[in-house]
Short mmCIF file of C-alpha atoms and ligand atoms in Angstrom, two decimals:
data_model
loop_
_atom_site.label_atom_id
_atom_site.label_comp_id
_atom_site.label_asym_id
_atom_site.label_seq_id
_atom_site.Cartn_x
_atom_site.Cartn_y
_atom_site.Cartn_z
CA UNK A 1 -20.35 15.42 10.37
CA UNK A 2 -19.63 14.00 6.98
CA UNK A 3 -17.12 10.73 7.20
CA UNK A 4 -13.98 10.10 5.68
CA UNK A 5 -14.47 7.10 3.72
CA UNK A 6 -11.10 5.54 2.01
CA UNK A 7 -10.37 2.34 -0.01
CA UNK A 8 -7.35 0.89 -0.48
CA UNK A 9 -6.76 -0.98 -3.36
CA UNK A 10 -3.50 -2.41 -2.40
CA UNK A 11 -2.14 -4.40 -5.80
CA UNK A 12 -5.56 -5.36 -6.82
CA UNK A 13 -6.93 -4.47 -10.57
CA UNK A 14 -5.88 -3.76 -14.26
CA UNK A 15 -6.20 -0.81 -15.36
CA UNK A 16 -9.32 -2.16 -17.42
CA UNK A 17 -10.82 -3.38 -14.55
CA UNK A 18 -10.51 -0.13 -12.86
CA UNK A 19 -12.63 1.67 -15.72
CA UNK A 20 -15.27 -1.13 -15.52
CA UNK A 21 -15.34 -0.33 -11.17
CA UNK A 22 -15.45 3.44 -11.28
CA UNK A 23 -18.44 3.37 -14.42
CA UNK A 24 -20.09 1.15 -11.88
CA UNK A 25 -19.09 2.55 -8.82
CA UNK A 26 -19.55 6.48 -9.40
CA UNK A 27 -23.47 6.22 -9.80
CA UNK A 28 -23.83 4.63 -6.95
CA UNK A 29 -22.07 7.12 -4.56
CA UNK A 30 -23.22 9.83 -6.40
CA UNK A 31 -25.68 11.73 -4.03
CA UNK A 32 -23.64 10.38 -1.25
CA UNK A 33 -22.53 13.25 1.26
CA UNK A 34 -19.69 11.88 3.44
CA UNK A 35 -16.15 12.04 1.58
CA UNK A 36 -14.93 9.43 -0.51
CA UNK A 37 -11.44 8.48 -1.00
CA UNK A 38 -9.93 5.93 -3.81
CA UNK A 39 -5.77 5.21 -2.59
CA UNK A 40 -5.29 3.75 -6.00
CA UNK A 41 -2.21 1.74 -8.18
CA UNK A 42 -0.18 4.46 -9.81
CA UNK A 43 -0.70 3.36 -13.19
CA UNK A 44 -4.48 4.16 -12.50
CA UNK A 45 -3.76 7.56 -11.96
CA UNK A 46 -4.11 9.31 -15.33
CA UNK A 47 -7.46 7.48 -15.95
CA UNK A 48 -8.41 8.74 -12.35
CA UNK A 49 -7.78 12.31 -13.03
CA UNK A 50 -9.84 12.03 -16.05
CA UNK A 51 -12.86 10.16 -14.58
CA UNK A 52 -12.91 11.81 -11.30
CA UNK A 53 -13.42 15.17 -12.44
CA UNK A 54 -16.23 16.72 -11.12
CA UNK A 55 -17.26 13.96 -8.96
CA UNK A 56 -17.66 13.64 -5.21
CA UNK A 57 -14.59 11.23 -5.07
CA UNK A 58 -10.70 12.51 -4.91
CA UNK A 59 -7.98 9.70 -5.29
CA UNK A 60 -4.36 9.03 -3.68
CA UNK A 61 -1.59 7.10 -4.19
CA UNK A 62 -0.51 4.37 -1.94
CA UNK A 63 3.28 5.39 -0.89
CA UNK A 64 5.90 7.94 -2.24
CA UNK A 65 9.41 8.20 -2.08
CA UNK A 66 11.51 9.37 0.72
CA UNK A 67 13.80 11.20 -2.32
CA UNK A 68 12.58 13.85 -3.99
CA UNK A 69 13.98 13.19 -7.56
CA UNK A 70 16.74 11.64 -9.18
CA UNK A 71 18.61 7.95 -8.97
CA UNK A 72 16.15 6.05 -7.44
CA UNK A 73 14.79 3.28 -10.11
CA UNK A 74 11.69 1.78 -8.91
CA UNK A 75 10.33 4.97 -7.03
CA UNK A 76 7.76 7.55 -7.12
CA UNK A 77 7.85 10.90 -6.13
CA UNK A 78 5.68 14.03 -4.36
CA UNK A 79 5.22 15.47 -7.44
CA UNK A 80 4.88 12.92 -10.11
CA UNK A 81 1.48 11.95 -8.20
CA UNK A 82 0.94 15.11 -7.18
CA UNK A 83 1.08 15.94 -11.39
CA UNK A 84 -1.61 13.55 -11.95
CA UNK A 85 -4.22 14.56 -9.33
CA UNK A 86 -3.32 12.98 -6.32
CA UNK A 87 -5.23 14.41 -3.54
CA UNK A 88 -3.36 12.24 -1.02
CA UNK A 89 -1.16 9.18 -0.20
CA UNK A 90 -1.37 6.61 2.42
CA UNK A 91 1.86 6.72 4.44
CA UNK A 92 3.30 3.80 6.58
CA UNK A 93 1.09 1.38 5.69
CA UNK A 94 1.61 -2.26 7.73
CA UNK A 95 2.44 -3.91 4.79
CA UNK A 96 5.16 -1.63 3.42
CA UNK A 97 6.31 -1.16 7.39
CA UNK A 98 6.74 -5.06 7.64
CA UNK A 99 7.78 -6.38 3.85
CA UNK A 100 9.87 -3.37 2.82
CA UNK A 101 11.42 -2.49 6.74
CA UNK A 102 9.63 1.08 6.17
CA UNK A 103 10.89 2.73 9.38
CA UNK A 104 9.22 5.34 11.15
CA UNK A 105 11.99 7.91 10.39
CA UNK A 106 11.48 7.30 6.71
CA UNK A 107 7.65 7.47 7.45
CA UNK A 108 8.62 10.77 8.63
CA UNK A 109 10.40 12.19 5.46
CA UNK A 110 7.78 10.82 3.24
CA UNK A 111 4.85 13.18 5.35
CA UNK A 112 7.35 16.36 4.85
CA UNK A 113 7.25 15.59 1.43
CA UNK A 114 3.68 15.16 0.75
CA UNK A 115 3.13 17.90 2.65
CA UNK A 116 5.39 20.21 0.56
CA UNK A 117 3.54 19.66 -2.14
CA UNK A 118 0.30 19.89 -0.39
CA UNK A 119 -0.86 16.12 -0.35
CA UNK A 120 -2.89 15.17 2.66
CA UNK A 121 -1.14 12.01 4.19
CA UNK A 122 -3.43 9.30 5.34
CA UNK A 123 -1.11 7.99 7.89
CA UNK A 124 -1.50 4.65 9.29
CA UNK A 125 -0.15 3.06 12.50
CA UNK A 126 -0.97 -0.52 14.57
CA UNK A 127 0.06 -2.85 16.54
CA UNK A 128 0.83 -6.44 15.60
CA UNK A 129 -0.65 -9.27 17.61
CA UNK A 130 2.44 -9.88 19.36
CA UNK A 131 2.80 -6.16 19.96
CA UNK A 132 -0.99 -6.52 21.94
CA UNK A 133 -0.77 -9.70 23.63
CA UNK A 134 2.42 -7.92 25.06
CA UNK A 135 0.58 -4.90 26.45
CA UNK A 136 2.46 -2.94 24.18
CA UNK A 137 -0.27 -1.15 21.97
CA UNK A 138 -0.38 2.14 23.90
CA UNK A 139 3.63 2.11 23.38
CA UNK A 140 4.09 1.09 20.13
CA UNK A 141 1.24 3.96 18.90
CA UNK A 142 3.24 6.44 20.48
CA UNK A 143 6.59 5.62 19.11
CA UNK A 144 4.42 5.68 15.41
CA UNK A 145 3.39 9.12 15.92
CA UNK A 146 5.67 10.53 17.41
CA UNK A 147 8.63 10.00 14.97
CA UNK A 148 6.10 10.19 11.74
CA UNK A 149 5.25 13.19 13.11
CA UNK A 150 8.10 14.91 14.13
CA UNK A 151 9.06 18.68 12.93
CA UNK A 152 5.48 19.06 11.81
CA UNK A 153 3.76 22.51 12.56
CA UNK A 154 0.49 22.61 14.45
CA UNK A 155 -1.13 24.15 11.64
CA UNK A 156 -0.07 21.09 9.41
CA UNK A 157 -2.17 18.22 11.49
CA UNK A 158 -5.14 19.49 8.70
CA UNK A 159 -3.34 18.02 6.36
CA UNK A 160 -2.73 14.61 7.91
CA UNK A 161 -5.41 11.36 8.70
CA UNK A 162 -4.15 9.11 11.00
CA UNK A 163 -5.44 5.85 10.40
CA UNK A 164 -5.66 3.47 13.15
CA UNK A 165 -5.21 -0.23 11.74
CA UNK A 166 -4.38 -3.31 13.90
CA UNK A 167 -2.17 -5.13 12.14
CA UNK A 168 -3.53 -8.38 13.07
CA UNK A 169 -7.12 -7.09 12.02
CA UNK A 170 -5.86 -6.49 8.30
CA UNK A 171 -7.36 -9.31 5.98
CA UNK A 172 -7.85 -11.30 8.78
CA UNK A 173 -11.14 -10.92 8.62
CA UNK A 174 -11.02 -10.26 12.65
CA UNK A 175 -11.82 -6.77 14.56
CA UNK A 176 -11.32 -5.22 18.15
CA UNK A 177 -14.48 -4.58 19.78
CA UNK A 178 -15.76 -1.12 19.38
CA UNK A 179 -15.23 -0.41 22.79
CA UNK A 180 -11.47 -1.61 22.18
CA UNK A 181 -11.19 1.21 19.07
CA UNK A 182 -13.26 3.73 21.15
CA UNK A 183 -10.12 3.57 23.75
CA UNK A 184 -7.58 2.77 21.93
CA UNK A 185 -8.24 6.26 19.03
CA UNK A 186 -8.79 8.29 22.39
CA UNK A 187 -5.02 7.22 23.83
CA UNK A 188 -4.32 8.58 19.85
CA UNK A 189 -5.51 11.50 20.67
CA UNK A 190 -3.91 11.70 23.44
CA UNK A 191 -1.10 11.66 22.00
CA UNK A 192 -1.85 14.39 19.79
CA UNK A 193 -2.09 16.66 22.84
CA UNK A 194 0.78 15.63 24.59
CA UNK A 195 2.58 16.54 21.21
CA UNK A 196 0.49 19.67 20.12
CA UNK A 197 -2.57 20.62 21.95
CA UNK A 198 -5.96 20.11 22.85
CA UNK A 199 -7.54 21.18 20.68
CA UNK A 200 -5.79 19.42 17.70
CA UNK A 201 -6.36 16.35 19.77
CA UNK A 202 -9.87 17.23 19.09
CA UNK A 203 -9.51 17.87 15.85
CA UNK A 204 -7.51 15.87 14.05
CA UNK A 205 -9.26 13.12 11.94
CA UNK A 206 -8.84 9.55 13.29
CA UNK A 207 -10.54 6.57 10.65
CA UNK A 208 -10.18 3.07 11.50
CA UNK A 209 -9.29 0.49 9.41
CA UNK A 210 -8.93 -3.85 9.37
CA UNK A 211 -11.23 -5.72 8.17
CA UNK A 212 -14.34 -3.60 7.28
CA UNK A 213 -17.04 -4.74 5.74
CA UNK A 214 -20.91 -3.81 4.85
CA UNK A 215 -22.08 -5.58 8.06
CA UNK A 216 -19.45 -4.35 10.38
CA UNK A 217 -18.85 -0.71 9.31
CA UNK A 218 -21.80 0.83 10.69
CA UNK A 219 -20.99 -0.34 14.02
CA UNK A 220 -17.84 0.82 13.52
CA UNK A 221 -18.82 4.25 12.81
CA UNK A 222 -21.27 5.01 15.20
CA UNK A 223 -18.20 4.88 17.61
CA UNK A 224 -18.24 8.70 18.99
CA UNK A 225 -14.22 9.27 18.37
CA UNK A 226 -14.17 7.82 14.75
CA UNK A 227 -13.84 10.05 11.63
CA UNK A 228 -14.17 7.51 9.51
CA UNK A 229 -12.87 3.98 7.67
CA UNK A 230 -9.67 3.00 5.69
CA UNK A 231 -11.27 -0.34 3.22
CA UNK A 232 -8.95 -2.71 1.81
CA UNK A 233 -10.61 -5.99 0.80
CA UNK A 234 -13.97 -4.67 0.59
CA UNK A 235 -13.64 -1.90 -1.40
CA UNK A 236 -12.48 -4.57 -4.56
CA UNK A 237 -16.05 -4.53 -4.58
CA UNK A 238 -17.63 -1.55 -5.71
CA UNK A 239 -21.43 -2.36 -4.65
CA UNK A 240 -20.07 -3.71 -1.14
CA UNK A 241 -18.42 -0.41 -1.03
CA UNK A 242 -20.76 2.09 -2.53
CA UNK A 243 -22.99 0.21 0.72
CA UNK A 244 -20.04 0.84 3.45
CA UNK A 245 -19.85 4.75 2.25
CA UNK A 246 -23.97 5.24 2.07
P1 PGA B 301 -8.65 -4.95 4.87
O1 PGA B 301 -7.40 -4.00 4.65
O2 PGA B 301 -9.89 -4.08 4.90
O3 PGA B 301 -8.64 -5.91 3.73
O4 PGA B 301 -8.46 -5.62 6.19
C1 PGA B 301 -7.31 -2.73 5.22
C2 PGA B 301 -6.01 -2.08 4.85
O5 PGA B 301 -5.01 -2.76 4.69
O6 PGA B 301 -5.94 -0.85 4.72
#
């Protein structure tokens, strides 16, 4: 089954830089068959759209607004990325959860409106190192989901890639074992069915991300419940990555 492969650029790159990666990064993945994901700067966007036609690689953006239009200086909306392209947007990422207080109710309103303009959410959750060494993983992923996903229909879960990233594991150059993601994506599944069903338990795609690299991610993906990777650091570099994704 063909992988989900995403990289997250975070605030990394000009937009000259970003023309110089993707004329040296699209050869490389270009016979790849898994699916390729760029969560990009929104001032990359327009160039995106224009470089990314016909290719085997969609882009995102990295957040949207709760608000769908109107007095909110600073923001982006649904649409606007949506306008340019956007295939998806990473929602509830660690680093906008801890530096900007993103709650999970907000979380929530941003999926509803991706979703009503049909962008696929890539939706992370974690736990912080505190969170673990308290025994509170299994908790904390359920509060996540359960509010980020709240209201959804069934039918909707196609739309939406949870991405399961330790907070502690992000740039930290650290990991769980894969035996600690193997269990840890299954209680997210789990969840899933307590919520939904079975069979979107089954189906829903689950990636994994913290710390990936070209020696690690292979490992990583031979684990039998993973769909796939979310790469911050290591996607920067476009050989490293173009490795991770063959
Ligand atoms: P990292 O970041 O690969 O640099 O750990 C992952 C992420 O934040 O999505």
């Amino acid at each position: 089954m063909k992988k989900f492969i995403v990289g997250n650029f975070k605030m990394n790159t000009t937009l000259h830089d970003f023309a110089k990666y993707l004329d040296c990064f699209l050869p490389l993945v270009k016979e790849c068959k898994n699916f390729v994901a760029l969560s990009i700067p929104y001032t990359h966007m327009m160039l995106a759209s224009q470089k990314l036609v016909s290719t085997n690689v969609v882009f995102g953006s990295q957040n949207i607004s709760t608000e769908e239009k109107g007095a909110f200086t600073g923001e982006i909306s649904n649409l606007m990325v949506k306008d340019l392209g956007a295939y998806f947007t990473l929602v509830g990422h660690s680093e906008i959860r801890k530096k900007f207080r993103e709650t999970n109710e907000q979380i929530n309103q941003k999926i509803m409106r991706a979703l009503s303009v049909n962008l696929k959410c890539v939706l992370c959750v974690g736990e912080t190192k505190t969170e673990r060494n308290a025994n509170k993983t299994k908790m904390v992923l359920k509060k996540q989901l359960e509010i980020a996903l709240k209201g959804l229909y069934e039918n909707e879960l196609k739309n939406i890639i949870i991405a399961y990233e330790p907070v502690w594991a992000i740039g930290t150059g650290k990991t769980p074992t894969t035996k600690d993601i193997e269990e840890t994506v299954d209680h997210i599944r789990q969840i899933i069915m307590d919520m939904f069903s079975q069979k979107s338990a089954d189906k829903i795609l689950v990636i994994y991300g913290g710390s990936v690299n070209q020696n690690n991610s292979s490992n990583i993906l031979k684990i039998k419940n993973i769909n796939g990777l979310l790469v911050g650091g290591a996607c920067l570099n476009p050989v490293e990555f173009a490795n991770i994704i063959k």
